JSON list of C-alpha atoms in Angstrom, two decimals:
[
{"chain": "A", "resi": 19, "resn": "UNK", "atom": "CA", "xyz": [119.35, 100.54, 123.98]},
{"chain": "A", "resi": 20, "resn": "UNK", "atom": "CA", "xyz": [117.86, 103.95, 124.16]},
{"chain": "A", "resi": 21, "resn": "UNK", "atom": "CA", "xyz": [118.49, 104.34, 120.93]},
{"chain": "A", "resi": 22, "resn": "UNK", "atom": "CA", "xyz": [116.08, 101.31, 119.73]},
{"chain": "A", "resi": 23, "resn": "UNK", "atom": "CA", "xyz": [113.50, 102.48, 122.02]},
{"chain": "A", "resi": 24, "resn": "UNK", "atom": "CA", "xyz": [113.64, 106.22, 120.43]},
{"chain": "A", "resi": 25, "resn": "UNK", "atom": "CA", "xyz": [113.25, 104.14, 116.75]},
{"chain": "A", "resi": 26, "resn": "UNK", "atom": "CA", "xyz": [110.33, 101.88, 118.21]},
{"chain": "A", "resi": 27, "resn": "UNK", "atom": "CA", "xyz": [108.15, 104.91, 119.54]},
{"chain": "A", "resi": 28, "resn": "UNK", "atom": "CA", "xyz": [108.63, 106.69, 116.39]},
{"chain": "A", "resi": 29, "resn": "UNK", "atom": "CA", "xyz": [107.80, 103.57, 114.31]},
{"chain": "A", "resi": 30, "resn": "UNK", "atom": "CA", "xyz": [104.32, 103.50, 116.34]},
{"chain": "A", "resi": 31, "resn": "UNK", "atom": "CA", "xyz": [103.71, 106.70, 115.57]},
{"chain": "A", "resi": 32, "resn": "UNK", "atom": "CA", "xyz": [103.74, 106.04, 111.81]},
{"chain": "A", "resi": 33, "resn": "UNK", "atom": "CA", "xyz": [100.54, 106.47, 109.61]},
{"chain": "A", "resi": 34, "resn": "UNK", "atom": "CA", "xyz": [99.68, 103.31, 108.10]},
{"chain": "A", "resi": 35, "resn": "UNK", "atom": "CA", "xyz": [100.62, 105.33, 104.94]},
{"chain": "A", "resi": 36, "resn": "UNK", "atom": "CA", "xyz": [104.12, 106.19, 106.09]},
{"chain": "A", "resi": 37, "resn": "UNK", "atom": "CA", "xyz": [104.59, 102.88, 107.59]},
{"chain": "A", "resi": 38, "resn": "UNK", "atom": "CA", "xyz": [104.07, 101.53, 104.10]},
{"chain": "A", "resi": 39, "resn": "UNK", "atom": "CA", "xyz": [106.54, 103.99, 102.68]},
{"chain": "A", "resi": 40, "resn": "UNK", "atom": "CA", "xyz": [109.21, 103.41, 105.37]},
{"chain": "A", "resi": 41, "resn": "UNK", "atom": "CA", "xyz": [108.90, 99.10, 104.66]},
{"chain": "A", "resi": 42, "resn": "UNK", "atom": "CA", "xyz": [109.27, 100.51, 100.55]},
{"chain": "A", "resi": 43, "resn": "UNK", "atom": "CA", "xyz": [112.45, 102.33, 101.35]},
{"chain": "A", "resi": 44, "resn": "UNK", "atom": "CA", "xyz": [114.08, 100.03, 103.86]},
{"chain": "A", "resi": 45, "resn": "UNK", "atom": "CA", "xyz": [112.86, 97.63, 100.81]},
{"chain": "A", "resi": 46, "resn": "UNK", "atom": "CA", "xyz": [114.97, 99.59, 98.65]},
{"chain": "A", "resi": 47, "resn": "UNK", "atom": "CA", "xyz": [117.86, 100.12, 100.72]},
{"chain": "A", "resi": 48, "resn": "UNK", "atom": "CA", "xyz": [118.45, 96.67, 102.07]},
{"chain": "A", "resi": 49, "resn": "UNK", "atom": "CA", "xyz": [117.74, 94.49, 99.47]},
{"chain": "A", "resi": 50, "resn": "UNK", "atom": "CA", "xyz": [115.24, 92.74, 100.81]},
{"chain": "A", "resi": 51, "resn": "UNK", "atom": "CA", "xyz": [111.78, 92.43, 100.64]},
{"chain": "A", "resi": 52, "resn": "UNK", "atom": "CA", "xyz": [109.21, 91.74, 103.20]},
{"chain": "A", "resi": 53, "resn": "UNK", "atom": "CA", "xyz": [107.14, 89.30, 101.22]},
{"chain": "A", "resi": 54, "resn": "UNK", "atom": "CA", "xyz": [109.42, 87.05, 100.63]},
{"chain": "A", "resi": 55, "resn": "UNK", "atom": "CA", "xyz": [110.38, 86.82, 104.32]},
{"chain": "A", "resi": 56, "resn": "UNK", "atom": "CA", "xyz": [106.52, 85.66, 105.28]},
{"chain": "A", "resi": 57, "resn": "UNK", "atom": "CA", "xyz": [106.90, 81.89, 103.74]},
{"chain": "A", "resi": 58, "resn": "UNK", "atom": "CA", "xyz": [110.28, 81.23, 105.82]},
{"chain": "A", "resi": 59, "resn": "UNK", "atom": "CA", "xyz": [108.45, 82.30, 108.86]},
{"chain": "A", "resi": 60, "resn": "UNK", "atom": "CA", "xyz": [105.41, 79.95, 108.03]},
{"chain": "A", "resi": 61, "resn": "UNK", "atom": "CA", "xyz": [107.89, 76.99, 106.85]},
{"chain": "A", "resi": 62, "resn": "UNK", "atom": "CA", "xyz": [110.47, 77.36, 110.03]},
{"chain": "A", "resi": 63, "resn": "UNK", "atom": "CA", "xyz": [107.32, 77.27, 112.66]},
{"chain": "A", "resi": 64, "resn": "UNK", "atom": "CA", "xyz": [106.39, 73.68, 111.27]},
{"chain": "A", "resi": 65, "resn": "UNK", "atom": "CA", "xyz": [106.12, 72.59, 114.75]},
{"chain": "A", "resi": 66, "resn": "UNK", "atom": "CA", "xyz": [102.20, 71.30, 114.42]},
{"chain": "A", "resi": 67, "resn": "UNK", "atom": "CA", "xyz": [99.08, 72.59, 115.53]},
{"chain": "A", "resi": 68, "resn": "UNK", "atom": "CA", "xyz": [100.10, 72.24, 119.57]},
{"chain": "A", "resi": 69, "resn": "UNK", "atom": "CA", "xyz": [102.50, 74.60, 119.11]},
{"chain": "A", "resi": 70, "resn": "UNK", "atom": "CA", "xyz": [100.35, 77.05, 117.59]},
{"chain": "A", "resi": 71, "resn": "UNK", "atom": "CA", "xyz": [97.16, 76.44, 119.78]},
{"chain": "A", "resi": 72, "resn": "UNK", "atom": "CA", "xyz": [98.84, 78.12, 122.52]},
{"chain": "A", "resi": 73, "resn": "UNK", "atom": "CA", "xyz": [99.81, 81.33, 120.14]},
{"chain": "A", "resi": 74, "resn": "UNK", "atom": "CA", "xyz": [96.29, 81.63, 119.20]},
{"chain": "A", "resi": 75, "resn": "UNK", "atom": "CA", "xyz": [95.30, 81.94, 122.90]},
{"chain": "A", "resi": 76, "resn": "UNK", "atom": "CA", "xyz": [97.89, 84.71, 123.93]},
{"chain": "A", "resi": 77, "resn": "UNK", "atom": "CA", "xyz": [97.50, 86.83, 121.18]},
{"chain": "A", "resi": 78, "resn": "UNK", "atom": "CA", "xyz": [96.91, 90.34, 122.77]},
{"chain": "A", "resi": 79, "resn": "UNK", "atom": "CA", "xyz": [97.63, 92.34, 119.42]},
{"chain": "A", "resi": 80, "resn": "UNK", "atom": "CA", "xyz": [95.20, 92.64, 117.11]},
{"chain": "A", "resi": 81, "resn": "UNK", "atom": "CA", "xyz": [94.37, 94.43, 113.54]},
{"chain": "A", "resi": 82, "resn": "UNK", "atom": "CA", "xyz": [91.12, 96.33, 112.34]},
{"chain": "A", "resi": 83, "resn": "UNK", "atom": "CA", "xyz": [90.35, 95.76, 108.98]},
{"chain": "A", "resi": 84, "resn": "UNK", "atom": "CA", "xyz": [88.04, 97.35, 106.69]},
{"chain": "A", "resi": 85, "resn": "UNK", "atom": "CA", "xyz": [85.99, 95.00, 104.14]},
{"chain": "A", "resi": 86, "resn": "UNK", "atom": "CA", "xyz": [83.87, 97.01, 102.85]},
{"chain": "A", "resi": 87, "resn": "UNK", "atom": "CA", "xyz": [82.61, 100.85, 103.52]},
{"chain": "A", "resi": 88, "resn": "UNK", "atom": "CA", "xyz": [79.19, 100.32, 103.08]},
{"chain": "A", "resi": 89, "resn": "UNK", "atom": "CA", "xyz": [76.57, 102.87, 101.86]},
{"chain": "A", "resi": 90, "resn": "UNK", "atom": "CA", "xyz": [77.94, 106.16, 103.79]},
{"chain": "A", "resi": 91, "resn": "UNK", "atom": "CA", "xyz": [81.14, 106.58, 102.72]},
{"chain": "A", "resi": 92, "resn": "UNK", "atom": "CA", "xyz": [81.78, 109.41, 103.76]},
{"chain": "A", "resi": 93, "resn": "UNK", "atom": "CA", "xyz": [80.79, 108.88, 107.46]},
{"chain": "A", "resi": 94, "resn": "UNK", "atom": "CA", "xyz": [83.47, 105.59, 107.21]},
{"chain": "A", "resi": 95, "resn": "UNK", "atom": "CA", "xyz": [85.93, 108.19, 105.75]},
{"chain": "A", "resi": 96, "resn": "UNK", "atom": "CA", "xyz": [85.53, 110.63, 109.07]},
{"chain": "A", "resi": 97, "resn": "UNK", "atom": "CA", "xyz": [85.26, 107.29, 111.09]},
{"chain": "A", "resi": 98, "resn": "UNK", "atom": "CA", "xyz": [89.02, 106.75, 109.81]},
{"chain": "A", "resi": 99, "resn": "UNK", "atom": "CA", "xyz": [89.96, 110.07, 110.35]},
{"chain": "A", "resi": 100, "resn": "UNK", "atom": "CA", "xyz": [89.06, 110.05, 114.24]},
{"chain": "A", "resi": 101, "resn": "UNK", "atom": "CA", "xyz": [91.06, 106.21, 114.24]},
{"chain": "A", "resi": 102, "resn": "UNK", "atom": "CA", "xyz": [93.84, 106.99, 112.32]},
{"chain": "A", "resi": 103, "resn": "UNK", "atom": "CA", "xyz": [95.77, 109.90, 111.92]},
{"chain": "A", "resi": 104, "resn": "UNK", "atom": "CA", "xyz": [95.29, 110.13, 108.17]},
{"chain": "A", "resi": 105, "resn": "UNK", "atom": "CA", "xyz": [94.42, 113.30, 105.83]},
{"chain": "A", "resi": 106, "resn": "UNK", "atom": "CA", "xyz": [91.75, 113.35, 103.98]},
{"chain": "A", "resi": 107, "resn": "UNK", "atom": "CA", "xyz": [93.20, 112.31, 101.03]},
{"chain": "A", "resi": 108, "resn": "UNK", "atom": "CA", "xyz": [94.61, 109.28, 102.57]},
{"chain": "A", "resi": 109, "resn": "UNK", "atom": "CA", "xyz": [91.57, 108.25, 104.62]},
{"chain": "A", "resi": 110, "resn": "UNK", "atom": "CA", "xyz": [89.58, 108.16, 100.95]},
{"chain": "A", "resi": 111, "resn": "UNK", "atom": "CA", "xyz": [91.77, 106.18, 99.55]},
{"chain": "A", "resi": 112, "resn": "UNK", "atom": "CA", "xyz": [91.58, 103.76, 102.31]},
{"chain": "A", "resi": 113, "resn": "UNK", "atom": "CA", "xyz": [88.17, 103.31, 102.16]},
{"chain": "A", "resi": 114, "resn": "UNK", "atom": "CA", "xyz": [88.39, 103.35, 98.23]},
{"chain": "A", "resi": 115, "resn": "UNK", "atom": "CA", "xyz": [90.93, 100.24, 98.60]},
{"chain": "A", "resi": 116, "resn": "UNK", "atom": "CA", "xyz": [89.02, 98.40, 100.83]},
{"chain": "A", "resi": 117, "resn": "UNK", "atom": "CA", "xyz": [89.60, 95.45, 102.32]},
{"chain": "A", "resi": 118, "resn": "UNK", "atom": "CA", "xyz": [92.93, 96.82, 103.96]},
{"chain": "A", "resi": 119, "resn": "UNK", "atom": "CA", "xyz": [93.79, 97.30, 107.75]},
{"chain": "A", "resi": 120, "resn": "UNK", "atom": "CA", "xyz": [92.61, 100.74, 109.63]},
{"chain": "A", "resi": 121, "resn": "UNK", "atom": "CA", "xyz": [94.76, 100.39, 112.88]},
{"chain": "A", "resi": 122, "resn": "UNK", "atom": "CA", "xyz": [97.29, 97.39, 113.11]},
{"chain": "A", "resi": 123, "resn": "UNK", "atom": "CA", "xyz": [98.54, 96.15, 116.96]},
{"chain": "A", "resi": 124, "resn": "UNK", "atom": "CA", "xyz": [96.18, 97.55, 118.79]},
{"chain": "A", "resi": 125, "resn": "UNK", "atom": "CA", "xyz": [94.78, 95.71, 122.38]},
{"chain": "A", "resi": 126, "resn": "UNK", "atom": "CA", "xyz": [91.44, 93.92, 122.34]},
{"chain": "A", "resi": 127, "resn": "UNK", "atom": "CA", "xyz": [89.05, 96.43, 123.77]},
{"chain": "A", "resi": 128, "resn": "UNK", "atom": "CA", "xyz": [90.85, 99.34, 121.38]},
{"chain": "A", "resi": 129, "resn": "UNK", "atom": "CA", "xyz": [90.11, 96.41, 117.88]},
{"chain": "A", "resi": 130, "resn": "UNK", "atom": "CA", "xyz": [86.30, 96.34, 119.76]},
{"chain": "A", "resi": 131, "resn": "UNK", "atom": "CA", "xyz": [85.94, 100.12, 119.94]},
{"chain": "A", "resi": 132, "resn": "UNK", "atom": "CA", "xyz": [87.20, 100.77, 116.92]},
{"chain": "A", "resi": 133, "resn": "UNK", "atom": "CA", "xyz": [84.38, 97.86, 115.11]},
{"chain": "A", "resi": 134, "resn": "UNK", "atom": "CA", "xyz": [81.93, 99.10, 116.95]},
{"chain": "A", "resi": 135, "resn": "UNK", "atom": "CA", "xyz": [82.58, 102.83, 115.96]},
{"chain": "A", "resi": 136, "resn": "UNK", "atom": "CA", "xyz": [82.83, 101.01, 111.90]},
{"chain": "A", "resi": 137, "resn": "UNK", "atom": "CA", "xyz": [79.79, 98.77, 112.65]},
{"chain": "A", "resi": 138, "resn": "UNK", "atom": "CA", "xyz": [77.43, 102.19, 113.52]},
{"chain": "A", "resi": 139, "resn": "UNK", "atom": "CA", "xyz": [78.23, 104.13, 110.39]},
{"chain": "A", "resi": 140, "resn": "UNK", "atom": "CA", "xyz": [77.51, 101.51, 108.17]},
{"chain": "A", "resi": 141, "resn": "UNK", "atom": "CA", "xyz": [81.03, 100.10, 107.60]},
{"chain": "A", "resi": 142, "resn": "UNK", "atom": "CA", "xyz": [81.71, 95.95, 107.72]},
{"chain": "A", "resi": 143, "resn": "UNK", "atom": "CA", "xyz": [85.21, 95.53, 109.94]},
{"chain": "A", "resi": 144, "resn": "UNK", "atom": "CA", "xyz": [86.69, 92.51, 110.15]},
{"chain": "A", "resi": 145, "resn": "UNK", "atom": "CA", "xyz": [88.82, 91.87, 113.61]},
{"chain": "A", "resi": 146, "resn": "UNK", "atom": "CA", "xyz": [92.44, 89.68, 113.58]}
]
């Protein structure tokens, strides 16, 4: 069990960029693929709209995402720098492939923070 624990810590410490690359390989190596898994998950909760009501209320994880970067794009580029734990390189192309997510399962005041620090260099966030 300590063993899964180690894994999960070092899984949160991914950058969204290595995350990616780690789903790609473990892609690769399994056979599988992780887009493919999404529709079973939607089709095998078919239990109606009170069963998800309650969901909706408890969610407690939530994702930033970045819709567009605005007219300072370089100020939303050092805005994901301080977020994320990105290079330079990395945080461009980010902002460059915009919309995508900035910080993924992160608490409700931490997805607020993290707007607001978007919302006053320019940037338009998006919260899940």
């Amino acid at each position: 069990m300590a063993d899964i624990n180690a894994i999960a810590d070092q899984i949160q410490g991914l950058t969204l960029l290595e995350a990616a690359q780690l789903v790609k390989l473990l892609e690769e190596k399994l056979g599988v693929s992780a887009a493919a898994a999404a529709p079973v998950a939607v089709a095998g909760s078919g239990g109606g709209a009170a069963a998800a009501a309650p969901a909706a209320e408890e969610k407690t994880e939530f994702s930033v995402i970045l819709t567009a970067a605005g007219a300072n794009k370089i100020n939303v580029i050092k805005a994901v720098r301080e977020v994320t734990s990105l290079g330079l390189k990395e945080a461009k192309d980010l902002v460059d492939g915009a919309p995508k997510a900035v910080k993924e399962g992160v608490s409700k005041d931490e997805a607020a923070a993290i707007q607001k620090k978007f919302v006053d260099v320019g940037a338009t966030v998006e919260v899940k």
